[in-house]
XYZ file of C-alpha atoms in Angstrom:
572
model
C 13.674 -29.758 51.997
C 15.118 -31.446 49.635
C 15.117 -30.275 46.363
C 13.074 -33.408 45.296
C 10.385 -31.977 47.676
C 10.878 -28.757 46.207
C 9.898 -29.540 42.884
C 6.851 -31.424 43.730
C 5.372 -28.707 45.719
C 5.862 -26.336 42.899
C 2.568 -25.428 40.978
C 2.983 -26.091 37.064
C 1.471 -23.344 34.951
C 0.580 -24.752 31.747
C -0.087 -21.931 28.935
C -3.500 -22.774 27.612
C -6.084 -21.660 24.667
C -9.387 -20.369 25.461
C -12.580 -21.515 22.757
C -15.147 -19.610 21.523
C -18.130 -21.152 19.521
C -21.540 -20.180 18.942
C -22.927 -23.622 18.529
C -21.027 -25.567 21.424
C -23.945 -26.697 24.212
C -21.194 -27.898 26.649
C -20.632 -26.191 30.813
C -19.135 -23.298 28.842
C -16.142 -22.921 30.509
C -14.223 -22.245 27.311
C -11.301 -25.124 28.326
C -12.502 -27.038 25.377
C -14.284 -27.180 21.655
C -17.039 -29.230 23.567
C -17.339 -26.927 26.744
C -16.547 -23.445 24.534
C -18.032 -20.077 25.299
C -20.873 -19.454 23.044
C -19.700 -15.365 22.988
C -16.499 -13.628 22.414
C -16.913 -11.225 25.677
C -16.934 -14.141 27.905
C -13.344 -15.126 26.465
C -11.927 -11.864 26.898
C -12.633 -11.178 30.554
C -11.729 -15.050 31.158
C -8.009 -13.944 29.303
C -7.952 -11.040 31.156
C -8.345 -12.697 34.444
C -6.027 -16.005 33.386
C -3.040 -14.876 33.036
C -2.020 -18.503 31.153
C -4.307 -17.961 28.546
C -2.226 -17.451 25.267
C -5.076 -18.262 22.759
C -8.307 -17.633 21.944
C -9.780 -19.792 19.451
C -13.063 -18.835 17.739
C -15.014 -20.768 15.768
C -16.749 -19.548 12.670
C -19.944 -17.412 12.739
C -21.316 -14.196 13.973
C -20.603 -12.488 16.890
C -21.372 -9.584 18.430
C -20.279 -7.148 20.943
C -23.587 -6.505 22.904
C -23.761 -10.342 23.999
C -22.142 -11.450 27.077
C -22.496 -11.038 30.626
C -22.621 -7.695 31.784
C -23.408 -6.303 28.188
C -26.830 -5.243 26.902
C -28.282 -6.002 24.083
C -28.122 -3.104 21.338
C -25.581 -1.132 23.467
C -23.533 1.018 20.896
C -20.700 1.566 22.792
C -19.927 -2.066 23.861
C -16.721 -3.155 21.931
C -14.272 -6.020 21.682
C -11.505 -5.146 23.866
C -8.839 -7.532 23.300
C -7.092 -8.873 26.187
C -2.813 -8.373 26.771
C -0.680 -10.553 25.314
C -3.083 -13.259 24.005
C -3.608 -13.912 20.366
C -6.790 -13.687 18.877
C -7.678 -16.872 15.984
C -11.063 -16.896 13.674
C -11.703 -19.577 10.977
C -11.719 -23.147 13.081
C -14.747 -25.318 12.279
C -15.881 -26.049 15.585
C -18.142 -28.530 17.328
C -20.235 -29.288 14.364
C -17.118 -30.639 12.174
C -15.181 -33.741 12.753
C -12.108 -32.197 13.350
C -13.048 -28.607 15.457
C -9.431 -27.778 15.114
C -9.702 -27.655 11.779
C -8.385 -24.079 10.087
C -9.610 -22.619 7.138
C -10.347 -18.581 7.011
C -11.335 -18.830 3.528
C -14.043 -21.628 4.732
C -14.713 -20.907 7.939
C -15.535 -17.133 8.333
C -15.658 -15.793 11.813
C -17.295 -12.487 11.939
C -17.071 -10.099 14.439
C -19.954 -7.372 13.673
C -21.138 -4.200 15.066
C -24.485 -4.786 13.292
C -26.386 -4.684 16.272
C -29.365 -2.044 15.087
C -32.223 -2.143 12.863
C -30.297 0.011 10.659
C -26.464 0.568 9.684
C -26.676 3.609 11.544
C -27.536 1.813 14.481
C -24.581 0.043 14.533
C -21.962 -0.275 16.764
C -19.452 3.052 17.928
C -16.465 0.402 16.772
C -16.306 -3.098 17.027
C -12.823 -3.836 18.174
C -11.299 -1.285 20.561
C -7.263 -1.291 21.530
C -6.782 1.062 24.080
C -3.225 0.908 25.217
C -2.879 -2.749 25.608
C -0.260 -4.763 23.771
C 0.713 -7.994 22.695
C -2.530 -8.163 20.483
C -3.040 -10.157 17.609
C -6.447 -10.780 15.528
C -5.743 -13.389 12.898
C -8.109 -14.210 10.389
C -11.478 -12.332 11.260
C -13.963 -10.117 9.416
C -14.411 -7.028 10.907
C -18.163 -5.244 9.829
C -20.817 -3.330 10.462
C -18.867 -0.362 13.113
C -21.012 2.769 12.655
C -18.701 5.872 14.676
C -20.658 8.828 13.153
C -22.346 10.393 16.086
C -23.504 13.961 14.726
C -21.683 16.453 17.047
C -20.304 20.424 15.809
C -16.399 19.953 14.815
C -15.103 21.569 17.277
C -16.693 18.894 19.968
C -15.675 15.744 17.705
C -13.590 13.531 20.168
C -10.815 11.332 18.938
C -12.116 8.040 19.300
C -15.647 6.356 19.360
C -18.478 7.117 18.960
C -16.603 9.229 15.724
C -13.603 7.200 14.929
C -12.442 3.820 13.901
C -15.898 2.403 12.932
C -13.955 -1.654 12.274
C -11.272 -0.684 14.744
C -10.060 1.855 16.899
C -6.194 1.696 18.324
C -4.917 4.102 20.765
C -1.099 3.814 21.928
C -0.741 0.089 20.948
C 1.029 -1.930 18.759
C -1.323 -5.039 17.551
C -1.073 -6.845 14.653
C -3.822 -8.083 12.190
C -3.271 -11.046 9.527
C -5.482 -12.814 6.667
C -8.660 -9.878 7.882
C -11.086 -8.144 6.169
C -12.483 -5.025 7.337
C -15.145 -4.209 5.303
C -18.480 -2.404 5.340
C -17.805 -0.061 8.053
C -18.154 3.815 8.603
C -16.770 6.683 10.747
C -16.249 10.259 10.462
C -12.626 9.498 10.682
C -10.903 6.051 10.026
C -14.385 3.533 8.674
C -12.299 0.763 8.632
C -9.668 1.248 11.193
C -8.922 4.746 13.232
C -5.469 5.006 14.695
C -3.525 7.406 17.019
C -0.090 7.436 18.416
C -0.533 3.853 17.706
C 1.928 1.275 15.457
C -0.621 -1.217 14.156
C 1.345 -3.854 11.646
C -1.265 -5.350 8.694
C -0.282 -8.272 6.763
C -2.401 -9.807 4.082
C -5.331 -7.371 5.520
C -8.327 -6.663 3.134
C -10.149 -3.345 3.829
C -12.863 -2.597 1.376
C -16.065 -0.990 0.727
C -15.622 1.024 4.031
C -16.734 4.621 3.980
C -15.930 7.993 6.254
C -15.621 11.886 5.786
C -11.412 11.052 6.504
C -9.455 7.957 6.006
C -12.449 5.378 4.709
C -10.343 2.182 5.028
C -7.404 3.983 7.482
C -6.886 6.864 9.595
C -3.535 7.192 11.183
C -2.714 10.305 13.524
C 0.851 9.913 15.164
C 2.726 6.712 15.549
C 3.274 4.306 12.623
C 1.684 1.487 10.628
C 3.465 -1.323 8.767
C 1.262 -2.784 5.793
C 2.090 -5.959 4.014
C 0.036 -7.527 1.146
C -2.729 -5.381 1.892
C -5.284 -4.557 -0.248
C -7.544 -1.529 -0.254
C -10.721 -2.027 -2.831
C -13.435 0.613 -3.308
C -13.120 2.195 -0.297
C -14.838 5.989 -0.710
C -14.521 9.366 1.416
C -14.290 12.784 1.275
C -10.632 12.747 1.788
C -8.093 9.906 1.563
C -10.697 6.816 0.549
C -7.902 3.932 0.959
C -5.199 6.194 3.935
C -5.373 9.174 5.295
C -1.847 9.484 7.375
C -1.418 12.733 9.616
C 1.936 13.055 11.275
C 2.294 9.563 10.944
C 4.669 7.526 9.207
C 4.211 3.880 7.324
C 6.060 1.153 5.653
C 3.728 -0.203 3.021
C 4.860 -3.875 0.679
C 3.439 -4.942 -1.844
C 0.149 -3.206 -1.417
C -2.767 -2.384 -4.220
C -5.226 0.547 -4.010
C -8.014 -0.046 -6.600
C -11.207 1.045 -7.106
C -10.779 3.818 -4.275
C -12.678 7.369 -4.386
C -12.602 10.489 -2.812
C -15.036 13.346 -3.229
C -11.871 15.927 -2.849
C -8.355 14.803 -2.151
C -6.455 11.652 -2.455
C -8.173 9.137 -3.959
C -6.190 6.111 -2.406
C -4.003 7.808 -0.072
C -3.863 11.774 1.486
C -0.417 12.247 3.146
C -0.194 15.306 5.453
C 2.372 16.637 7.055
C 5.285 15.269 9.492
C 5.650 11.724 8.577
C 7.695 9.648 6.061
C 5.847 7.477 4.142
C 7.861 4.673 2.285
C 6.139 2.436 -0.416
C 7.569 -0.446 -2.341
C 6.131 -2.954 -4.989
C 2.918 -1.337 -4.931
C 0.169 -0.977 -7.332
C -2.520 1.963 -7.756
C -5.414 1.362 -10.073
C -8.854 3.239 -11.213
C -8.770 5.495 -8.093
C -10.446 8.598 -8.232
C -10.636 12.296 -6.615
C -11.035 15.814 -7.227
C -7.359 16.216 -6.894
C -4.372 13.762 -6.454
C -6.471 10.575 -8.372
C -4.221 7.740 -6.471
C -2.280 9.991 -4.168
C -2.018 13.576 -2.775
C 0.820 14.601 -0.548
C 0.994 17.648 0.717
C 3.820 17.358 3.533
C 4.946 14.400 4.138
C 8.615 12.864 3.006
C 7.300 10.113 0.147
C 9.293 7.567 -1.366
C 7.927 5.316 -3.840
C 9.435 1.897 -5.493
C 8.817 -0.324 -8.299
C 5.081 0.761 -8.214
C 2.672 1.207 -10.525
C -0.126 3.790 -11.252
C -2.628 3.185 -13.554
C -5.866 4.525 -15.054
C -6.440 6.916 -11.945
C -8.132 10.240 -12.993
C -8.541 13.423 -11.003
C -10.606 15.888 -12.372
C -8.761 19.173 -11.728
C -5.021 17.955 -10.964
C -2.736 14.951 -10.414
C -4.208 12.040 -11.955
C -1.627 9.791 -10.383
C 0.155 11.980 -7.831
C -0.323 15.429 -6.770
C 2.493 16.488 -4.628
C 1.539 19.808 -2.771
C 4.110 20.041 0.087
C 6.987 17.796 1.565
C 9.328 15.517 -0.286
C 8.908 12.894 -3.075
C 10.885 10.229 -4.589
C 9.861 7.953 -7.070
C 11.976 5.409 -8.691
C 11.574 2.323 -10.815
C 7.859 3.685 -10.907
C 5.030 3.323 -14.440
C 2.953 5.651 -14.244
C 0.461 4.911 -17.125
C -3.083 5.708 -18.638
C -3.905 8.026 -16.157
C -5.657 11.721 -16.718
C -6.719 14.785 -15.117
C -7.575 18.547 -16.066
C -3.657 19.610 -14.821
C -0.680 17.056 -14.919
C -2.370 13.678 -16.116
C 0.525 11.868 -14.777
C 2.432 14.306 -11.873
C 0.919 17.597 -10.547
C 3.928 19.056 -8.978
C 4.010 22.258 -6.114
C 6.984 20.814 -4.144
C 10.135 19.560 -5.567
C 10.763 16.076 -6.695
C 12.614 13.481 -8.061
C 11.924 10.921 -10.582
C 14.692 7.738 -11.410
C 14.067 5.268 -13.826
C 10.542 5.682 -13.999
C 8.300 5.421 -17.407
C 5.800 8.219 -18.011
C 3.250 7.758 -21.066
C -0.189 7.283 -22.280
C -1.502 10.024 -19.778
C -3.644 12.487 -20.704
C -4.577 16.176 -19.120
C -8.282 16.046 -20.677
C -11.996 16.669 -19.304
C -13.062 14.773 -16.982
C -16.615 13.798 -16.347
C -17.371 16.576 -18.337
C -15.942 18.974 -16.252
C -13.290 21.057 -16.823
C -11.055 23.604 -14.228
C -9.426 26.638 -15.285
C -10.796 26.820 -18.857
C -7.666 24.404 -20.070
C -6.054 20.913 -19.928
C -2.300 21.559 -19.489
C 0.454 19.169 -19.019
C -0.325 15.650 -20.275
C 2.530 13.832 -18.373
C 3.637 16.823 -15.856
C 2.848 19.987 -14.517
C 5.465 21.838 -12.568
C 4.298 24.847 -10.647
C 6.684 27.225 -8.684
C 8.814 24.342 -7.457
C 11.846 22.076 -8.803
C 11.787 18.572 -10.457
C 14.227 16.480 -11.644
C 14.318 13.405 -13.919
C 17.106 10.857 -14.619
C 17.074 7.742 -16.382
C 13.196 8.698 -16.913
C 11.146 8.381 -20.437
C 8.057 10.808 -20.743
C 6.631 10.031 -24.037
C 3.400 9.541 -25.625
C 1.424 11.765 -23.115
C -0.878 14.023 -24.599
C -2.430 17.767 -23.593
C -3.674 20.647 -25.806
C -0.858 22.562 -23.554
C 2.379 20.897 -22.693
C 1.636 17.479 -24.249
C 4.856 15.986 -22.157
C 5.095 18.839 -19.464
C 3.734 22.407 -18.641
C 6.028 24.439 -16.111
C 4.965 28.019 -14.495
C 5.882 30.651 -12.346
C 9.674 31.815 -11.833
C 10.729 29.190 -9.185
C 9.519 25.867 -11.324
C 12.687 24.011 -12.947
C 12.657 20.985 -14.879
C 15.924 19.634 -14.423
C 16.340 16.810 -16.952
C 19.492 14.251 -17.473
C 20.235 11.086 -19.061
C 16.487 10.737 -19.867
C 14.305 11.175 -22.968
C 11.441 14.016 -23.269
C 9.634 13.548 -26.525
C 9.833 16.361 -28.575
C 12.714 17.664 -25.870
C 11.873 21.394 -25.519
C 8.875 21.471 -27.943
C 7.042 18.815 -25.809
C 7.569 21.182 -22.641
C 5.381 24.785 -22.175
C 7.612 26.853 -20.509
C 5.341 29.717 -18.692
C 8.005 31.805 -16.469
C 10.062 28.965 -15.425
C 13.073 27.031 -16.757
C 14.119 23.748 -18.537
C 17.514 22.187 -17.994
C 18.547 19.209 -20.699
C 22.135 18.386 -19.106
C 24.081 15.763 -20.400
C 23.095 12.119 -21.347
C 19.361 12.568 -22.802
C 18.109 10.862 -25.718
C 16.895 13.022 -28.878
C 15.746 9.611 -30.486
C 13.224 7.885 -28.532
C 13.178 4.483 -27.287
C 11.292 1.819 -29.144
C 8.613 0.314 -26.515
C 7.832 -3.613 -27.210
C 4.237 -2.489 -28.750
C 3.431 0.804 -27.659
C -0.365 1.885 -27.580
C -2.374 4.692 -28.536
C -3.359 6.719 -25.933
C -7.028 4.993 -24.258
C -5.815 1.685 -25.966
C -5.086 -0.510 -22.922
C -2.835 1.883 -21.646
C -2.964 1.572 -17.573
C -3.885 -1.770 -17.560
C -1.616 -4.002 -19.252
C 2.329 -2.308 -19.040
C 3.524 -5.325 -21.014
C 3.970 -2.156 -23.983
C 6.442 -0.302 -22.295
C 9.279 -2.190 -21.799
C 12.023 -1.212 -24.062
C 11.972 -3.393 -27.022
C 15.612 -4.702 -29.000
C 17.646 -2.042 -30.261
C 16.201 0.929 -28.278
C 18.193 3.915 -27.518
C 17.048 3.611 -24.025
C 19.257 0.532 -23.425
C 22.526 1.064 -21.523
C 21.906 4.790 -21.391
C 21.308 5.726 -18.137
C 23.577 7.031 -15.156
C 23.934 4.454 -12.624
C 25.503 6.677 -10.086
C 21.932 7.766 -9.323
C 20.414 4.623 -8.555
C 19.918 4.502 -5.052
C 22.392 1.716 -3.566
C 19.306 -0.264 -1.756
C 17.406 -0.354 -5.299
C 18.774 -3.625 -7.282
C 15.757 -4.544 -8.782
C 13.165 -3.271 -11.392
C 9.724 -3.153 -11.708
C 9.268 -6.855 -12.832
C 11.776 -7.953 -9.572
C 14.798 -8.493 -11.907
C 18.105 -7.019 -11.273
C 18.580 -3.446 -12.426
C 21.857 -3.566 -13.622
C 21.966 -5.771 -16.824
C 24.471 -5.477 -20.014
C 23.435 -5.576 -23.356
C 26.003 -7.250 -25.263
C 23.992 -6.142 -28.454
C 24.104 -2.606 -27.818
C 26.956 0.001 -26.982
C 27.250 1.802 -23.398
C 26.155 5.307 -23.961
C 25.441 5.831 -20.146
C 27.561 5.863 -16.786
C 28.778 2.836 -15.026
C 30.259 4.258 -11.843
C 30.941 1.400 -9.453
C 27.460 -0.461 -10.745
C 27.854 -3.784 -12.659
C 26.392 -2.314 -15.698
C 25.244 0.780 -17.453
C 21.111 0.888 -16.256
C 18.709 1.347 -18.938
C 16.192 3.792 -19.295
C 12.699 3.579 -17.649
C 11.046 1.506 -15.086
C 12.808 -2.177 -16.512
C 15.995 -3.329 -17.417
C 15.831 -4.901 -20.889
C 16.200 -8.603 -20.814
C 16.557 -9.514 -24.562
C 16.344 -13.319 -24.911
C 18.408 -14.004 -22.064
C 17.467 -17.170 -20.614
C 20.338 -19.683 -20.174
C 21.833 -17.600 -17.432
C 18.800 -16.000 -15.595
C 20.055 -16.505 -12.097
C 23.627 -14.032 -12.890
C 21.741 -11.416 -10.749
C 25.669 -9.827 -10.849
C 25.909 -9.926 -14.410
C 29.248 -11.647 -13.500
C 29.266 -14.573 -15.873
C 28.169 -17.113 -13.160
C 25.823 -18.368 -10.558
C 27.452 -18.124 -7.484
C 27.678 -16.698 -3.619
C 27.311 -12.741 -4.623
C 23.997 -13.510 -6.484
C 22.840 -15.758 -3.775
C 23.293 -12.521 -1.221
C 21.203 -10.414 -4.013
C 18.066 -13.279 -3.886
C 18.365 -12.773 -0.247
C 18.247 -9.276 -0.040
C 15.194 -9.225 -1.692
C 13.240 -12.230 0.194
C 10.169 -12.084 0.652
C 9.408 -8.959 -1.758
C 11.062 -10.134 -5.353
C 11.709 -13.482 -4.490
C 10.777 -16.996 -2.707
C 11.400 -20.555 -2.152
C 11.004 -21.292 -5.975
C 13.571 -18.710 -6.537
C 16.352 -19.953 -4.870
C 15.851 -23.449 -6.233
C 16.294 -21.966 -9.677
C 19.185 -20.403 -8.340
C 21.050 -23.255 -6.698
C 20.230 -25.610 -9.897
C 21.904 -23.040 -12.121
C 24.958 -22.630 -9.912
C 28.381 -22.415 -11.237
C 29.370 -20.393 -14.483
C 26.525 -19.428 -17.542
C 26.875 -21.875 -20.180
């Protein structure tokens, strides 16, 4: 047989999408908008049997998992189970629009809803179930109405539905979620998402108004998660209202936790043993718990970079962070306007290291009318039987009846301070059995903030006041050698090392381009004529381009690249 004959007899396989539109009135073959399936379950069934399907495109509307061939209305066990290697896309205009392919997820809301009963308690156990299926992505959906909370003895609670993952349950899979809203779900564990031994990725996803006993927004046990540009807003739980990670790792970037409330531990995040958690360019605001207003770490290895903690509150310990076990390193963080009875900003029972942080306007005081232990201790820090290092850090303007800046207790408690400023030096620290070590390079005269505010007057809501003012002793006064090599930018995303020609260098430069300033922000003064000299070498060139590209998508974007290229050459 000739080659042409072989080609002519070969079957041509063409990948194609399937269409879903509840308003369609055609043949329901799923092959066009006119003939779209009117329920999502039919499309998922077709995708599992047709290996040529690459996408399921879903028009705006509300779709419930109990509707479709073989499903019974009101069946709480019914769930949407995505097909392998198929992308699910919501937000299409569908047949009622002149252009049915017009896609705008903010206008054409596509909702996957578990609200199949007369009350929320009669909702689907889980709305989306991904169990061992790879190649799954959901883009542009609202996932709501799941209710995974079957009452059963504690020792009989099962993993997954009907008690875990009200909105989504994931097991041994690596799905991708983009531009989704996971809202108004409930479960014993993982109101929004429950994940076991899974590696989900969330980009521009909003977890809001979910509830749970543990992990209202996200509960992950085992595996690892990737969160980028995510929002956790107004979730409520007993433990870990935003997210609870147990033996699970996570990389969290550009993510905001605000208004989350835990009755007991971890208003925004509860981190249990066995995981590594990296948080970068984040914000924790207005979260509350009995312990750990924003974060409670009880055994994970945690690294937090370029992150703001403001106006969080704990009734007992750790207004912003309670660090009980594991490791904690915080770099370029601002912790301001937080409150608790013990450790208005940070309370630590395990070793921790803070580099280039600004800790100010926090308070150890009565919160919600309740006092614990008969006193309010450690306005900034409370250190209990643990080693705690401060480098290039400002601890100032905090308040407490006992230990305005820090309180130390028990023989193993050590506060080790170098190239930093602690207001009042040892006079600002109450030591009950531990040790305070003031090493080299500490400031006697406090740094001058741009516009320092008294406690309670805007602290935690606007951080402009905590940047260094011209002439501040904190400028060019830090130890550049302790700044990790991968931390090249300050809390504003500006270069971490920038020399101020009007200030004598009093710190240590090492191999860095300049002596680092104290606190979370590098002083930039009035320098605008050569703003893109990111390396401080007097010109804008390839080295600066390399710095910009290394921070692409986190600190810099296309507009910044255009600015750098326009400034190319020697500084004026």
